[in-house]
PDB file of C-alpha atoms in Angstrom:
ATOM      1  CA  UNK A   1      12.844  90.161 -43.870  1.00 46.00           C
ATOM      2  CA  UNK A   2      13.677  93.197 -45.968  1.00 45.00           C
ATOM      3  CA  UNK A   3      13.097  96.642 -44.556  1.00 43.00           C
ATOM      4  CA  UNK A   4      10.709  97.445 -47.415  1.00 43.00           C
ATOM      5  CA  UNK A   5       8.627  94.371 -46.663  1.00 43.00           C
ATOM      6  CA  UNK A   6       8.689  95.147 -42.920  1.00 42.00           C
ATOM      7  CA  UNK A   7       7.597  98.740 -43.600  1.00 41.00           C
ATOM      8  CA  UNK A   8       4.784  97.491 -45.848  1.00 41.00           C
ATOM      9  CA  UNK A   9       3.592  95.012 -43.187  1.00 43.00           C
ATOM     10  CA  UNK A  10       3.722  97.735 -40.519  1.00 41.00           C
ATOM     11  CA  UNK A  11       1.645 100.055 -42.696  1.00 41.00           C
ATOM     12  CA  UNK A  12      -0.851  97.240 -43.312  1.00 47.00           C
ATOM     13  CA  UNK A  13      -1.076  96.540 -39.574  1.00 45.00           C
ATOM     14  CA  UNK A  14      -1.639 100.230 -38.860  1.00 46.00           C
ATOM     15  CA  UNK A  15      -4.321 100.390 -41.565  1.00 47.00           C
ATOM     16  CA  UNK A  16      -6.100  97.389 -40.067  1.00 46.00           C
ATOM     17  CA  UNK A  17      -5.848  98.814 -36.559  1.00 43.00           C
ATOM     18  CA  UNK A  18      -7.143 102.164 -37.788  1.00 46.00           C
ATOM     19  CA  UNK A  19     -10.090 100.504 -39.576  1.00 46.00           C
ATOM     20  CA  UNK A  20     -10.876  98.558 -36.434  1.00 42.00           C
ATOM     21  CA  UNK A  21     -11.168 101.780 -34.469  1.00 43.00           C
ATOM     22  CA  UNK A  22      -8.377 100.805 -32.084  1.00 41.00           C
ATOM     23  CA  UNK A  23      -8.370 104.299 -30.603  1.00 48.00           C
ATOM     24  CA  UNK A  24     -11.684 103.518 -28.900  1.00 65.00           C
ATOM     25  CA  UNK A  25     -11.065 100.599 -26.505  1.00 78.00           C
ATOM     26  CA  UNK A  26      -9.094 101.422 -23.377  1.00 83.00           C
ATOM     27  CA  UNK A  27      -5.864  99.700 -22.374  1.00 85.00           C
ATOM     28  CA  UNK A  28      -7.810  97.971 -19.608  1.00 89.00           C
ATOM     29  CA  UNK A  29     -10.412  96.591 -22.057  1.00 89.00           C
ATOM     30  CA  UNK A  30      -7.740  95.313 -24.439  1.00 89.00           C
ATOM     31  CA  UNK A  31      -5.746  93.789 -21.586  1.00 91.00           C
ATOM     32  CA  UNK A  32      -8.803  92.053 -20.208  1.00 90.00           C
ATOM     33  CA  UNK A  33      -9.657  90.649 -23.631  1.00 89.00           C
ATOM     34  CA  UNK A  34      -6.084  89.347 -24.130  1.00 92.00           C
ATOM     35  CA  UNK A  35      -6.091  87.726 -20.683  1.00 92.00           C
ATOM     36  CA  UNK A  36      -9.448  86.091 -21.385  1.00 90.00           C
ATOM     37  CA  UNK A  37      -8.369  84.747 -24.756  1.00 89.00           C
ATOM     38  CA  UNK A  38      -5.092  83.491 -23.278  1.00 91.00           C
ATOM     39  CA  UNK A  39      -6.920  81.647 -20.505  1.00 91.00           C
ATOM     40  CA  UNK A  40      -9.471  80.251 -22.978  1.00 86.00           C
ATOM     41  CA  UNK A  41      -6.553  78.765 -24.928  1.00 86.00           C
ATOM     42  CA  UNK A  42      -5.120  77.281 -21.735  1.00 90.00           C
ATOM     43  CA  UNK A  43      -1.894  79.265 -21.971  1.00 91.00           C
ATOM     44  CA  UNK A  44       0.126  80.672 -19.116  1.00 94.00           C
ATOM     45  CA  UNK A  45       1.442  84.222 -19.276  1.00 94.00           C
ATOM     46  CA  UNK A  46       4.942  82.830 -19.907  1.00 95.00           C
ATOM     47  CA  UNK A  47       3.757  80.546 -22.700  1.00 94.00           C
ATOM     48  CA  UNK A  48       1.964  83.337 -24.544  1.00 95.00           C
ATOM     49  CA  UNK A  49       4.869  85.755 -24.116  1.00 95.00           C
ATOM     50  CA  UNK A  50       7.276  83.147 -25.462  1.00 95.00           C
ATOM     51  CA  UNK A  51       5.031  82.174 -28.363  1.00 92.00           C
ATOM     52  CA  UNK A  52       4.472  85.820 -29.340  1.00 94.00           C
ATOM     53  CA  UNK A  53       8.128  86.771 -28.771  1.00 94.00           C
ATOM     54  CA  UNK A  54       7.182  89.601 -26.393  1.00 95.00           C
ATOM     55  CA  UNK A  55       8.321  90.497 -22.905  1.00 93.00           C
ATOM     56  CA  UNK A  56       6.468  88.611 -20.179  1.00 94.00           C
ATOM     57  CA  UNK A  57       6.539  91.672 -17.915  1.00 93.00           C
ATOM     58  CA  UNK A  58       5.100  93.904 -20.648  1.00 93.00           C
ATOM     59  CA  UNK A  59       2.408  91.330 -21.447  1.00 94.00           C
ATOM     60  CA  UNK A  60       1.512  91.251 -17.749  1.00 94.00           C
ATOM     61  CA  UNK A  61       1.290  95.050 -17.679  1.00 93.00           C
ATOM     62  CA  UNK A  62      -0.934  95.023 -20.771  1.00 93.00           C
ATOM     63  CA  UNK A  63      -3.233  92.352 -19.339  1.00 93.00           C
ATOM     64  CA  UNK A  64      -3.634  94.364 -16.131  1.00 93.00           C
ATOM     65  CA  UNK A  65      -4.447  97.460 -18.181  1.00 89.00           C
ATOM     66  CA  UNK A  66      -2.037  99.470 -16.080  1.00 86.00           C
ATOM     67  CA  UNK A  67       0.064 100.822 -18.937  1.00 79.00           C
ATOM     68  CA  UNK A  68      -0.721 102.751 -22.064  1.00 83.00           C
ATOM     69  CA  UNK A  69      -2.645 101.143 -24.882  1.00 84.00           C
ATOM     70  CA  UNK A  70      -0.413  98.604 -26.695  1.00 88.00           C
ATOM     71  CA  UNK A  71       0.747  99.327 -30.238  1.00 87.00           C
ATOM     72  CA  UNK A  72      -0.216  97.601 -33.460  1.00 87.00           C
ATOM     73  CA  UNK A  73       2.965  95.516 -33.737  1.00 90.00           C
ATOM     74  CA  UNK A  74       2.498  94.104 -30.228  1.00 92.00           C
ATOM     75  CA  UNK A  75      -1.183  93.344 -30.842  1.00 91.00           C
ATOM     76  CA  UNK A  76      -0.342  91.678 -34.145  1.00 89.00           C
ATOM     77  CA  UNK A  77       2.154  89.351 -32.416  1.00 93.00           C
ATOM     78  CA  UNK A  78      -0.340  88.491 -29.681  1.00 92.00           C
ATOM     79  CA  UNK A  79      -3.138  87.892 -32.194  1.00 89.00           C
ATOM     80  CA  UNK A  80      -0.935  85.535 -34.208  1.00 89.00           C
ATOM     81  CA  UNK A  81       0.176  83.632 -31.110  1.00 90.00           C
ATOM     82  CA  UNK A  82      -3.428  83.234 -29.945  1.00 88.00           C
ATOM     83  CA  UNK A  83      -4.706  82.357 -33.417  1.00 84.00           C
ATOM     84  CA  UNK A  84      -7.193  85.225 -33.429  1.00 84.00           C
ATOM     85  CA  UNK A  85      -7.668  88.437 -35.390  1.00 82.00           C
ATOM     86  CA  UNK A  86      -6.886  91.983 -34.324  1.00 82.00           C
ATOM     87  CA  UNK A  87     -10.641  92.527 -34.269  1.00 80.00           C
ATOM     88  CA  UNK A  88     -10.936  89.789 -31.643  1.00 79.00           C
ATOM     89  CA  UNK A  89      -8.335  91.499 -29.475  1.00 80.00           C
ATOM     90  CA  UNK A  90      -9.988  94.889 -29.566  1.00 80.00           C
ATOM     91  CA  UNK A  91     -13.535  93.588 -29.391  1.00 74.00           C
ATOM     92  CA  UNK A  92     -14.707  94.704 -32.784  1.00 68.00           C
ATOM     93  CA  UNK A  93     -16.753  92.842 -35.329  1.00 60.00           C
ATOM     94  CA  UNK A  94     -15.639  93.271 -38.904  1.00 52.00           C
ATOM     95  CA  UNK A  95     -18.383  92.747 -41.401  1.00 54.00           C
ATOM     96  CA  UNK A  96     -16.889  92.046 -44.772  1.00 56.00           C
ATOM     97  CA  UNK A  97     -18.713  93.403 -47.741  1.00 61.00           C
ATOM     98  CA  UNK A  98     -19.717  90.524 -49.986  1.00 58.00           C
ATOM     99  CA  UNK A  99     -18.549  91.190 -53.533  1.00 68.00           C
ATOM    100  CA  UNK A 100     -21.181  91.119 -56.248  1.00 82.00           C
ATOM    101  CA  UNK A 101     -21.661  87.792 -57.975  1.00 88.00           C
ATOM    102  CA  UNK A 102     -21.316  87.855 -61.737  1.00 90.00           C
ATOM    103  CA  UNK A 103     -23.846  86.011 -63.936  1.00 92.00           C
ATOM    104  CA  UNK A 104     -21.167  83.489 -65.000  1.00 93.00           C
ATOM    105  CA  UNK A 105     -20.217  82.751 -61.393  1.00 93.00           C
ATOM    106  CA  UNK A 106     -23.884  82.526 -60.387  1.00 91.00           C
ATOM    107  CA  UNK A 107     -24.554  80.019 -63.174  1.00 93.00           C
ATOM    108  CA  UNK A 108     -21.483  77.945 -62.276  1.00 93.00           C
ATOM    109  CA  UNK A 109     -22.341  78.005 -58.551  1.00 91.00           C
ATOM    110  CA  UNK A 110     -25.937  76.912 -59.160  1.00 91.00           C
ATOM    111  CA  UNK A 111     -24.896  74.059 -61.463  1.00 92.00           C
ATOM    112  CA  UNK A 112     -22.333  72.792 -58.961  1.00 90.00           C
ATOM    113  CA  UNK A 113     -24.397  73.478 -55.846  1.00 88.00           C
ATOM    114  CA  UNK A 114     -21.557  75.391 -54.232  1.00 84.00           C
ATOM    115  CA  UNK A 115     -21.807  76.386 -50.587  1.00 83.00           C
ATOM    116  CA  UNK A 116     -22.295  80.093 -49.871  1.00 81.00           C
ATOM    117  CA  UNK A 117     -18.784  80.460 -48.395  1.00 80.00           C
ATOM    118  CA  UNK A 118     -17.198  79.113 -51.581  1.00 86.00           C
ATOM    119  CA  UNK A 119     -19.286  81.449 -53.734  1.00 87.00           C
ATOM    120  CA  UNK A 120     -18.294  84.454 -51.624  1.00 83.00           C
ATOM    121  CA  UNK A 121     -14.638  83.431 -51.776  1.00 87.00           C
ATOM    122  CA  UNK A 122     -14.780  83.077 -55.560  1.00 91.00           C
ATOM    123  CA  UNK A 123     -16.632  86.389 -55.934  1.00 90.00           C
ATOM    124  CA  UNK A 124     -13.605  88.143 -54.433  1.00 88.00           C
ATOM    125  CA  UNK A 125     -11.209  86.809 -57.073  1.00 89.00           C
ATOM    126  CA  UNK A 126      -9.885  89.164 -59.724  1.00 87.00           C
ATOM    127  CA  UNK A 127      -6.804  88.863 -61.915  1.00 85.00           C
ATOM    128  CA  UNK A 128      -5.360  92.231 -62.853  1.00 86.00           C
ATOM    129  CA  UNK A 129      -8.545  93.866 -61.705  1.00 84.00           C
ATOM    130  CA  UNK A 130     -10.980  91.676 -63.616  1.00 88.00           C
ATOM    131  CA  UNK A 131     -13.061  88.739 -62.484  1.00 90.00           C
ATOM    132  CA  UNK A 132     -13.413  85.713 -64.745  1.00 93.00           C
ATOM    133  CA  UNK A 133     -16.172  86.160 -67.309  1.00 93.00           C
ATOM    134  CA  UNK A 134     -17.053  82.587 -68.227  1.00 95.00           C
ATOM    135  CA  UNK A 135     -18.471  79.599 -66.410  1.00 94.00           C
ATOM    136  CA  UNK A 136     -15.571  77.504 -67.720  1.00 95.00           C
ATOM    137  CA  UNK A 137     -12.974  79.813 -66.211  1.00 95.00           C
ATOM    138  CA  UNK A 138     -14.777  79.731 -62.858  1.00 95.00           C
ATOM    139  CA  UNK A 139     -14.747  75.922 -63.053  1.00 94.00           C
ATOM    140  CA  UNK A 140     -10.996  75.910 -63.731  1.00 95.00           C
ATOM    141  CA  UNK A 141     -10.271  78.283 -60.823  1.00 94.00           C
ATOM    142  CA  UNK A 142     -12.499  76.393 -58.423  1.00 93.00           C
ATOM    143  CA  UNK A 143     -10.888  73.049 -59.298  1.00 91.00           C
ATOM    144  CA  UNK A 144      -7.410  74.561 -58.865  1.00 92.00           C
ATOM    145  CA  UNK A 145      -8.279  75.929 -55.440  1.00 90.00           C
ATOM    146  CA  UNK A 146      -9.893  72.686 -54.296  1.00 86.00           C
ATOM    147  CA  UNK A 147      -6.980  70.549 -55.462  1.00 86.00           C
ATOM    148  CA  UNK A 148      -4.405  72.914 -53.978  1.00 85.00           C
ATOM    149  CA  UNK A 149      -6.126  72.751 -50.578  1.00 74.00           C
ATOM    150  CA  UNK A 150      -5.115  69.084 -50.353  1.00 72.00           C
ATOM    151  CA  UNK A 151      -1.468  70.151 -50.590  1.00 75.00           C
ATOM    152  CA  UNK A 152      -1.729  71.694 -47.119  1.00 71.00           C
ATOM    153  CA  UNK A 153      -2.234  68.214 -45.667  1.00 68.00           C
ATOM    154  CA  UNK A 154       0.241  66.228 -47.735  1.00 65.00           C
ATOM    155  CA  UNK A 155       3.165  64.941 -45.727  1.00 59.00           C
ATOM    156  CA  UNK A 156       1.582  65.956 -42.405  1.00 54.00           C
TER     157      UNK A 156
END
């Protein structure tokens, strides 16, 4: 990984942590939440530490809440290893703002009977700052996304 990419990812992690209000929960609350999620997943302390590539002793300290509040990089590793979000670790609910739905997307979605989740996903798409303006372009994008999803399962 290049240092520029690593710096960018670190800034993104810090932005996410800042937006989540990470300064609010105590080390004890975060540790308790991590321990609970770990146990829910059926993982031992050693297994989680290994999977997240963190020190087992530090993870134990964090879970007990006896140290200082863990940093963003540590929380990011733990979240990835547990398959959860940073919001899950710090006990915050993130409510995403649903983008507005253009008339062309609305028409396409109604004709196709798209589920709400698909409509919301499509509404967030913009190429060079602009959303598609025609029903035909929405159809093309939707078909591309649907067909590419199958690629995730090919050869599994």
